[in-house]
PDB file of C-alpha atoms in Angstrom:
ATOM      1  CA  UNK A 125      -0.751 -10.255   8.826  1.00 91.00           C
ATOM      2  CA  UNK A 126       1.313 -13.038   7.272  1.00 96.00           C
ATOM      3  CA  UNK A 127       1.802 -16.782   7.528  1.00 97.00           C
ATOM      4  CA  UNK A 128       3.118 -19.745   5.525  1.00 98.00           C
ATOM      5  CA  UNK A 129       1.576 -23.202   5.344  1.00 98.00           C
ATOM      6  CA  UNK A 130       1.144 -26.373   3.306  1.00 98.00           C
ATOM      7  CA  UNK A 131      -2.092 -26.623   1.348  1.00 98.00           C
ATOM      8  CA  UNK A 132      -4.236 -28.666  -1.027  1.00 98.00           C
ATOM      9  CA  UNK A 133      -6.040 -26.837  -3.839  1.00 98.00           C
ATOM     10  CA  UNK A 134      -9.818 -27.311  -3.638  1.00 98.00           C
ATOM     11  CA  UNK A 135     -11.118 -24.895  -6.272  1.00 97.00           C
ATOM     12  CA  UNK A 136     -10.094 -21.948  -8.416  1.00 97.00           C
ATOM     13  CA  UNK A 137     -12.203 -19.189  -9.930  1.00 95.00           C
ATOM     14  CA  UNK A 138     -11.115 -16.294 -12.148  1.00 94.00           C
ATOM     15  CA  UNK A 139     -10.899 -12.803 -10.697  1.00 94.00           C
ATOM     16  CA  UNK A 140     -10.478  -9.888 -13.043  1.00 90.00           C
ATOM     17  CA  UNK A 141      -8.407 -10.293 -16.167  1.00 90.00           C
ATOM     18  CA  UNK A 142      -5.420 -12.201 -14.821  1.00 93.00           C
ATOM     19  CA  UNK A 143      -5.913 -13.167 -11.165  1.00 96.00           C
ATOM     20  CA  UNK A 144      -7.669 -16.064  -9.463  1.00 97.00           C
ATOM     21  CA  UNK A 145      -9.311 -16.689  -6.106  1.00 97.00           C
ATOM     22  CA  UNK A 146      -8.004 -20.000  -4.839  1.00 98.00           C
ATOM     23  CA  UNK A 147      -9.732 -22.100  -2.181  1.00 98.00           C
ATOM     24  CA  UNK A 148      -7.385 -24.371  -0.256  1.00 98.00           C
ATOM     25  CA  UNK A 149      -7.308 -26.803   2.630  1.00 98.00           C
ATOM     26  CA  UNK A 150      -4.299 -25.918   4.766  1.00 98.00           C
ATOM     27  CA  UNK A 151      -2.630 -27.805   7.593  1.00 98.00           C
ATOM     28  CA  UNK A 152      -2.622 -25.060  10.232  1.00 97.00           C
ATOM     29  CA  UNK A 153      -5.224 -22.567   8.982  1.00 97.00           C
ATOM     30  CA  UNK A 154      -8.092 -24.777   7.821  1.00 97.00           C
ATOM     31  CA  UNK A 155     -10.078 -24.082   4.680  1.00 98.00           C
ATOM     32  CA  UNK A 156      -8.718 -20.769   3.475  1.00 98.00           C
ATOM     33  CA  UNK A 157      -9.166 -18.580   0.416  1.00 98.00           C
ATOM     34  CA  UNK A 158      -6.735 -16.118  -1.080  1.00 97.00           C
ATOM     35  CA  UNK A 159      -6.093 -14.089  -4.225  1.00 97.00           C
ATOM     36  CA  UNK A 160      -3.298 -15.238  -6.524  1.00 97.00           C
ATOM     37  CA  UNK A 161      -2.192 -12.405  -8.755  1.00 95.00           C
ATOM     38  CA  UNK A 162      -1.439 -13.797 -12.186  1.00 94.00           C
ATOM     39  CA  UNK A 163      -3.254 -16.981 -11.220  1.00 93.00           C
ATOM     40  CA  UNK A 164      -5.035 -17.116 -14.581  1.00 91.00           C
ATOM     41  CA  UNK A 165      -1.772 -17.091 -16.527  1.00 92.00           C
ATOM     42  CA  UNK A 166      -0.444 -20.056 -18.485  1.00 90.00           C
ATOM     43  CA  UNK A 167       2.477 -20.276 -16.076  1.00 92.00           C
ATOM     44  CA  UNK A 168       0.338 -20.478 -12.929  1.00 93.00           C
ATOM     45  CA  UNK A 169      -2.609 -22.555 -14.147  1.00 92.00           C
ATOM     46  CA  UNK A 170      -0.860 -25.967 -14.054  1.00 94.00           C
ATOM     47  CA  UNK A 171      -0.048 -25.474 -10.370  1.00 96.00           C
ATOM     48  CA  UNK A 172      -3.500 -24.161  -9.463  1.00 97.00           C
ATOM     49  CA  UNK A 173      -5.421 -27.340 -10.181  1.00 96.00           C
ATOM     50  CA  UNK A 174      -7.659 -29.072  -7.602  1.00 97.00           C
ATOM     51  CA  UNK A 175      -5.834 -31.930  -5.913  1.00 97.00           C
ATOM     52  CA  UNK A 176      -2.375 -30.389  -6.191  1.00 98.00           C
ATOM     53  CA  UNK A 177      -0.349 -29.691  -3.059  1.00 98.00           C
ATOM     54  CA  UNK A 178       1.243 -26.282  -2.546  1.00 98.00           C
ATOM     55  CA  UNK A 179       3.527 -24.403  -0.240  1.00 98.00           C
ATOM     56  CA  UNK A 180       1.888 -21.021   0.142  1.00 96.00           C
ATOM     57  CA  UNK A 181       2.351 -17.701   1.859  1.00 97.00           C
ATOM     58  CA  UNK A 182      -0.661 -15.580   2.836  1.00 98.00           C
ATOM     59  CA  UNK A 183      -0.486 -11.854   3.469  1.00 97.00           C
ATOM     60  CA  UNK A 184      -3.164  -9.281   4.251  1.00 95.00           C
ATOM     61  CA  UNK A 185      -3.428  -5.962   6.044  1.00 93.00           C
ATOM     62  CA  UNK A 186      -6.081  -7.326   8.433  1.00 93.00           C
ATOM     63  CA  UNK A 187      -6.836 -10.910   9.411  1.00 89.00           C
ATOM     64  CA  UNK A 188     -10.446 -10.727   8.167  1.00 89.00           C
ATOM     65  CA  UNK A 189      -9.375  -9.679   4.659  1.00 94.00           C
ATOM     66  CA  UNK A 190      -9.238 -12.114   1.742  1.00 95.00           C
ATOM     67  CA  UNK A 191      -5.499 -11.553   1.433  1.00 96.00           C
ATOM     68  CA  UNK A 192      -3.008 -12.615  -1.215  1.00 97.00           C
ATOM     69  CA  UNK A 193      -1.416 -16.017  -1.748  1.00 97.00           C
ATOM     70  CA  UNK A 194       1.999 -16.551  -3.216  1.00 97.00           C
ATOM     71  CA  UNK A 195       2.388 -20.183  -4.178  1.00 96.00           C
ATOM     72  CA  UNK A 196       4.951 -22.870  -4.901  1.00 97.00           C
ATOM     73  CA  UNK A 197       3.930 -26.247  -6.302  1.00 97.00           C
ATOM     74  CA  UNK A 198       4.813 -29.081  -3.908  1.00 97.00           C
ATOM     75  CA  UNK A 199       3.116 -32.076  -5.553  1.00 97.00           C
ATOM     76  CA  UNK A 200       1.241 -32.315  -8.841  1.00 97.00           C
ATOM     77  CA  UNK A 201      -1.602 -34.837  -8.840  1.00 96.00           C
ATOM     78  CA  UNK A 202      -4.238 -33.236 -11.055  1.00 94.00           C
ATOM     79  CA  UNK A 203      -2.806 -34.337 -14.397  1.00 92.00           C
ATOM     80  CA  UNK A 204      -2.930 -38.027 -13.501  1.00 93.00           C
ATOM     81  CA  UNK A 205      -6.410 -37.799 -11.997  1.00 94.00           C
ATOM     82  CA  UNK A 206      -7.871 -35.965 -14.983  1.00 91.00           C
ATOM     83  CA  UNK A 207      -6.989 -38.970 -17.156  1.00 90.00           C
ATOM     84  CA  UNK A 208      -9.058 -41.423 -15.094  1.00 91.00           C
ATOM     85  CA  UNK A 209     -12.846 -41.350 -14.822  1.00 91.00           C
ATOM     86  CA  UNK A 210     -13.001 -42.858 -11.352  1.00 92.00           C
ATOM     87  CA  UNK A 211     -10.083 -40.787 -10.049  1.00 95.00           C
ATOM     88  CA  UNK A 212     -11.733 -37.607 -11.312  1.00 95.00           C
ATOM     89  CA  UNK A 213     -14.956 -38.620  -9.548  1.00 95.00           C
ATOM     90  CA  UNK A 214     -13.030 -39.091  -6.309  1.00 96.00           C
ATOM     91  CA  UNK A 215     -11.159 -35.811  -6.641  1.00 97.00           C
ATOM     92  CA  UNK A 216     -14.320 -33.838  -7.381  1.00 97.00           C
ATOM     93  CA  UNK A 217     -16.165 -35.447  -4.460  1.00 98.00           C
ATOM     94  CA  UNK A 218     -13.274 -34.790  -2.060  1.00 98.00           C
ATOM     95  CA  UNK A 219     -12.992 -31.137  -3.043  1.00 98.00           C
ATOM     96  CA  UNK A 220     -16.739 -30.565  -2.895  1.00 98.00           C
ATOM     97  CA  UNK A 221     -17.236 -32.254   0.491  1.00 98.00           C
ATOM     98  CA  UNK A 222     -14.355 -30.392   2.135  1.00 98.00           C
ATOM     99  CA  UNK A 223     -15.542 -27.088   0.690  1.00 98.00           C
ATOM    100  CA  UNK A 224     -19.123 -27.641   1.858  1.00 98.00           C
ATOM    101  CA  UNK A 225     -18.438 -29.165   5.279  1.00 98.00           C
ATOM    102  CA  UNK A 226     -15.305 -27.464   6.609  1.00 97.00           C
ATOM    103  CA  UNK A 227     -15.758 -24.128   8.383  1.00 96.00           C
ATOM    104  CA  UNK A 228     -13.583 -21.421   6.888  1.00 96.00           C
ATOM    105  CA  UNK A 229     -10.308 -20.736   8.736  1.00 96.00           C
ATOM    106  CA  UNK A 230     -10.850 -23.437  11.385  1.00 96.00           C
ATOM    107  CA  UNK A 231      -7.732 -25.569  11.656  1.00 96.00           C
ATOM    108  CA  UNK A 232      -8.057 -29.363  11.505  1.00 97.00           C
ATOM    109  CA  UNK A 233      -4.587 -30.753  10.840  1.00 97.00           C
ATOM    110  CA  UNK A 234      -5.852 -34.338  10.970  1.00 97.00           C
ATOM    111  CA  UNK A 235      -8.265 -33.655   8.097  1.00 98.00           C
ATOM    112  CA  UNK A 236      -5.442 -32.129   6.052  1.00 98.00           C
ATOM    113  CA  UNK A 237      -3.157 -35.124   6.648  1.00 98.00           C
ATOM    114  CA  UNK A 238      -5.930 -37.605   5.838  1.00 98.00           C
ATOM    115  CA  UNK A 239      -6.749 -35.616   2.707  1.00 98.00           C
ATOM    116  CA  UNK A 240      -3.185 -35.967   1.459  1.00 97.00           C
ATOM    117  CA  UNK A 241      -3.255 -39.729   2.023  1.00 97.00           C
ATOM    118  CA  UNK A 242      -6.586 -40.037   0.234  1.00 98.00           C
ATOM    119  CA  UNK A 243      -5.509 -37.960  -2.754  1.00 98.00           C
ATOM    120  CA  UNK A 244      -2.293 -39.951  -3.121  1.00 97.00           C
ATOM    121  CA  UNK A 245      -4.387 -43.123  -3.213  1.00 96.00           C
ATOM    122  CA  UNK A 246      -6.833 -41.645  -5.734  1.00 97.00           C
ATOM    123  CA  UNK A 247      -3.913 -40.650  -7.944  1.00 96.00           C
ATOM    124  CA  UNK A 248      -2.192 -44.036  -7.802  1.00 93.00           C
ATOM    125  CA  UNK A 249      -4.823 -46.730  -7.261  1.00 89.00           C
ATOM    126  CA  UNK A 250      -8.116 -48.008  -8.637  1.00 90.00           C
ATOM    127  CA  UNK A 251     -11.550 -47.176  -7.230  1.00 93.00           C
ATOM    128  CA  UNK A 252     -11.672 -50.468  -5.316  1.00 91.00           C
ATOM    129  CA  UNK A 253      -8.530 -49.478  -3.393  1.00 93.00           C
ATOM    130  CA  UNK A 254      -9.208 -45.801  -2.649  1.00 95.00           C
ATOM    131  CA  UNK A 255     -12.983 -45.887  -2.099  1.00 95.00           C
ATOM    132  CA  UNK A 256     -12.701 -47.439   1.403  1.00 95.00           C
ATOM    133  CA  UNK A 257     -10.235 -44.669   2.255  1.00 96.00           C
ATOM    134  CA  UNK A 258     -12.788 -42.111   1.074  1.00 97.00           C
ATOM    135  CA  UNK A 259     -15.372 -43.533   3.494  1.00 97.00           C
ATOM    136  CA  UNK A 260     -12.820 -43.471   6.326  1.00 97.00           C
ATOM    137  CA  UNK A 261     -11.889 -39.908   5.400  1.00 98.00           C
ATOM    138  CA  UNK A 262     -15.512 -38.809   5.772  1.00 98.00           C
ATOM    139  CA  UNK A 263     -15.774 -40.620   9.107  1.00 98.00           C
ATOM    140  CA  UNK A 264     -12.679 -38.739  10.251  1.00 97.00           C
ATOM    141  CA  UNK A 265     -14.124 -35.473   8.988  1.00 98.00           C
ATOM    142  CA  UNK A 266     -17.279 -36.064  11.041  1.00 98.00           C
ATOM    143  CA  UNK A 267     -15.106 -36.806  14.080  1.00 97.00           C
ATOM    144  CA  UNK A 268     -13.031 -33.654  13.585  1.00 97.00           C
ATOM    145  CA  UNK A 269     -16.164 -31.527  13.342  1.00 97.00           C
ATOM    146  CA  UNK A 270     -17.542 -32.949  16.589  1.00 97.00           C
ATOM    147  CA  UNK A 271     -20.020 -35.414  15.090  1.00 97.00           C
ATOM    148  CA  UNK A 272     -18.120 -38.678  15.375  1.00 96.00           C
ATOM    149  CA  UNK A 273     -19.967 -41.986  15.229  1.00 97.00           C
ATOM    150  CA  UNK A 274     -19.724 -44.562  18.029  1.00 97.00           C
ATOM    151  CA  UNK A 275     -18.781 -47.902  16.508  1.00 96.00           C
ATOM    152  CA  UNK A 276     -17.250 -49.343  19.676  1.00 95.00           C
ATOM    153  CA  UNK A 277     -20.218 -51.230  21.156  1.00 96.00           C
ATOM    154  CA  UNK A 278     -23.912 -51.965  20.699  1.00 97.00           C
ATOM    155  CA  UNK A 279     -26.089 -49.034  21.685  1.00 96.00           C
ATOM    156  CA  UNK A 280     -28.802 -51.373  22.998  1.00 95.00           C
ATOM    157  CA  UNK A 281     -26.864 -54.098  24.831  1.00 96.00           C
ATOM    158  CA  UNK A 282     -23.299 -52.862  25.224  1.00 96.00           C
ATOM    159  CA  UNK A 283     -21.784 -55.923  23.529  1.00 96.00           C
ATOM    160  CA  UNK A 284     -18.728 -55.359  21.363  1.00 95.00           C
ATOM    161  CA  UNK A 285     -19.125 -58.331  19.001  1.00 94.00           C
ATOM    162  CA  UNK A 286     -21.218 -58.917  15.888  1.00 95.00           C
ATOM    163  CA  UNK A 287     -21.897 -55.230  15.240  1.00 97.00           C
ATOM    164  CA  UNK A 288     -23.517 -55.093  11.810  1.00 97.00           C
ATOM    165  CA  UNK A 289     -25.916 -52.136  11.964  1.00 98.00           C
ATOM    166  CA  UNK A 290     -25.800 -48.462  12.855  1.00 97.00           C
ATOM    167  CA  UNK A 291     -28.659 -46.246  13.924  1.00 97.00           C
ATOM    168  CA  UNK A 292     -29.367 -43.388  11.478  1.00 97.00           C
ATOM    169  CA  UNK A 293     -30.640 -41.320  14.396  1.00 96.00           C
ATOM    170  CA  UNK A 294     -27.910 -41.744  17.014  1.00 96.00           C
ATOM    171  CA  UNK A 295     -24.891 -42.771  14.947  1.00 97.00           C
ATOM    172  CA  UNK A 296     -24.238 -45.687  17.305  1.00 97.00           C
ATOM    173  CA  UNK A 297     -23.533 -49.292  16.366  1.00 98.00           C
ATOM    174  CA  UNK A 298     -26.119 -52.029  16.890  1.00 98.00           C
ATOM    175  CA  UNK A 299     -25.497 -55.768  17.160  1.00 97.00           C
ATOM    176  CA  UNK A 300     -27.082 -58.365  14.910  1.00 97.00           C
ATOM    177  CA  UNK A 301     -29.384 -59.670  17.633  1.00 97.00           C
ATOM    178  CA  UNK A 302     -30.480 -56.296  18.988  1.00 97.00           C
ATOM    179  CA  UNK A 303     -31.012 -54.847  15.537  1.00 97.00           C
ATOM    180  CA  UNK A 304     -32.870 -57.750  13.957  1.00 97.00           C
ATOM    181  CA  UNK A 305     -36.392 -56.443  14.727  1.00 96.00           C
ATOM    182  CA  UNK A 306     -35.522 -53.017  13.294  1.00 95.00           C
ATOM    183  CA  UNK A 307     -33.110 -53.928  10.516  1.00 94.00           C
ATOM    184  CA  UNK A 308     -35.189 -52.252   7.790  1.00 95.00           C
ATOM    185  CA  UNK A 309     -34.688 -48.919   9.568  1.00 96.00           C
ATOM    186  CA  UNK A 310     -30.965 -49.313  10.276  1.00 97.00           C
ATOM    187  CA  UNK A 311     -27.891 -48.744   8.133  1.00 97.00           C
ATOM    188  CA  UNK A 312     -25.562 -51.592   7.311  1.00 96.00           C
ATOM    189  CA  UNK A 313     -22.257 -51.186   9.153  1.00 96.00           C
ATOM    190  CA  UNK A 314     -19.481 -52.248   6.749  1.00 94.00           C
ATOM    191  CA  UNK A 315     -16.989 -54.427   8.570  1.00 93.00           C
ATOM    192  CA  UNK A 316     -13.970 -52.643   7.114  1.00 94.00           C
ATOM    193  CA  UNK A 317     -14.896 -49.656   9.287  1.00 94.00           C
ATOM    194  CA  UNK A 318     -14.410 -51.824  12.372  1.00 92.00           C
ATOM    195  CA  UNK A 319     -10.858 -52.713  11.433  1.00 79.00           C
ATOM    196  CA  UNK A 320     -11.748 -56.328  10.674  1.00 63.00           C
ATOM    197  CA  UNK A 321      -8.704 -58.462   9.963  1.00 54.00           C
ATOM    198  CA  UNK A 322      -8.154 -59.098   6.253  1.00 54.00           C
ATOM    199  CA  UNK A 323     -11.191 -56.953   5.487  1.00 63.00           C
ATOM    200  CA  UNK A 324     -11.274 -56.450   1.730  1.00 76.00           C
ATOM    201  CA  UNK A 325     -14.534 -54.603   1.115  1.00 89.00           C
ATOM    202  CA  UNK A 326     -16.483 -55.376  -2.006  1.00 89.00           C
ATOM    203  CA  UNK A 327     -18.403 -52.790  -3.996  1.00 89.00           C
ATOM    204  CA  UNK A 328     -21.625 -53.303  -2.026  1.00 91.00           C
ATOM    205  CA  UNK A 329     -19.838 -52.565   1.261  1.00 94.00           C
ATOM    206  CA  UNK A 330     -18.281 -49.442  -0.221  1.00 95.00           C
ATOM    207  CA  UNK A 331     -21.720 -48.319  -1.383  1.00 95.00           C
ATOM    208  CA  UNK A 332     -23.069 -48.946   2.121  1.00 95.00           C
ATOM    209  CA  UNK A 333     -20.182 -46.981   3.632  1.00 96.00           C
ATOM    210  CA  UNK A 334     -20.746 -43.992   1.365  1.00 97.00           C
ATOM    211  CA  UNK A 335     -24.459 -44.078   2.152  1.00 96.00           C
ATOM    212  CA  UNK A 336     -23.648 -44.114   5.864  1.00 97.00           C
ATOM    213  CA  UNK A 337     -21.183 -41.225   5.908  1.00 98.00           C
ATOM    214  CA  UNK A 338     -23.248 -39.246   3.399  1.00 97.00           C
ATOM    215  CA  UNK A 339     -26.291 -39.465   5.665  1.00 98.00           C
ATOM    216  CA  UNK A 340     -24.482 -38.117   8.708  1.00 98.00           C
ATOM    217  CA  UNK A 341     -22.665 -35.406   6.774  1.00 98.00           C
ATOM    218  CA  UNK A 342     -26.008 -34.249   5.458  1.00 98.00           C
ATOM    219  CA  UNK A 343     -27.973 -34.448   8.706  1.00 97.00           C
ATOM    220  CA  UNK A 344     -25.321 -33.248  11.148  1.00 97.00           C
ATOM    221  CA  UNK A 345     -23.160 -30.870   9.128  1.00 98.00           C
ATOM    222  CA  UNK A 346     -24.817 -29.610   5.948  1.00 98.00           C
ATOM    223  CA  UNK A 347     -28.566 -29.423   6.568  1.00 97.00           C
ATOM    224  CA  UNK A 348     -28.249 -27.445   9.844  1.00 97.00           C
ATOM    225  CA  UNK A 349     -26.441 -24.749   7.839  1.00 95.00           C
ATOM    226  CA  UNK A 350     -28.936 -24.790   4.975  1.00 96.00           C
ATOM    227  CA  UNK A 351     -26.619 -26.606   2.581  1.00 96.00           C
ATOM    228  CA  UNK A 352     -27.300 -29.436   0.172  1.00 97.00           C
ATOM    229  CA  UNK A 353     -25.120 -32.433  -0.498  1.00 97.00           C
ATOM    230  CA  UNK A 354     -22.707 -31.415  -3.273  1.00 97.00           C
ATOM    231  CA  UNK A 355     -23.518 -32.791  -6.685  1.00 97.00           C
ATOM    232  CA  UNK A 356     -20.028 -34.266  -7.033  1.00 97.00           C
ATOM    233  CA  UNK A 357     -20.571 -36.332  -3.889  1.00 97.00           C
ATOM    234  CA  UNK A 358     -23.918 -37.604  -5.209  1.00 96.00           C
ATOM    235  CA  UNK A 359     -22.177 -38.551  -8.445  1.00 94.00           C
ATOM    236  CA  UNK A 360     -19.672 -40.600  -6.448  1.00 94.00           C
ATOM    237  CA  UNK A 361     -22.587 -42.487  -4.874  1.00 91.00           C
ATOM    238  CA  UNK A 362     -23.883 -43.235  -8.355  1.00 89.00           C
ATOM    239  CA  UNK A 363     -20.449 -44.344  -9.526  1.00 85.00           C
ATOM    240  CA  UNK A 364     -20.126 -46.717  -6.557  1.00 86.00           C
ATOM    241  CA  UNK A 365     -23.609 -48.137  -7.187  1.00 83.00           C
ATOM    242  CA  UNK A 366     -22.718 -48.909 -10.803  1.00 82.00           C
ATOM    243  CA  UNK A 367     -19.596 -50.724  -9.634  1.00 74.00           C
ATOM    244  CA  UNK A 368     -21.686 -52.929  -7.289  1.00 64.00           C
TER     245      UNK A 368
END
């Protein structure tokens, strides 16, 4: 069994004296692990950093085996992100969420492409610029996994205007008028998620967006499989709250 693909490094752990087991998000083969022989060496370590993009080849005797990766660095991002506190928070949260939420070896090319866009933004821009992308990435991840939210119209009245809430139970938008009696039980729906013209979300809207996507990731993806929200994602919530 053998294939080649593009990948993003999610995590690396030592294996034996000189090898490493590398967890990646690939374009065509989903979240996939493989053994890199010599992966713990000084030569390989700079390439095998979370957030870096690779070209890799996977080979195994049987498809269900762990298999071996041979790697080639395609884009180095980790060095820049390690120098920035907010970028490191974003990188750690991205890697942890993908690792926890994505089924192993289930292809989602759209998630891979969105992940590359997000990581490029985290590498290059400030928290205020990439944090809205992080919220959109998690919305897209929910959609890819079959748990997309319906932000198109009010769940109660069917109107498409003045949608400012979302139901934590159904994941459907609610208008200002319909939601007013229940607003204490509803999530705020940040307007940048509706594609509002000239929407430039402030820190409070970003915090609301992270709270929204975090809730549905937990309730629809993680909890049903007995998983907790990753600590790195909770730390990103705290970082966003401090920026508010």
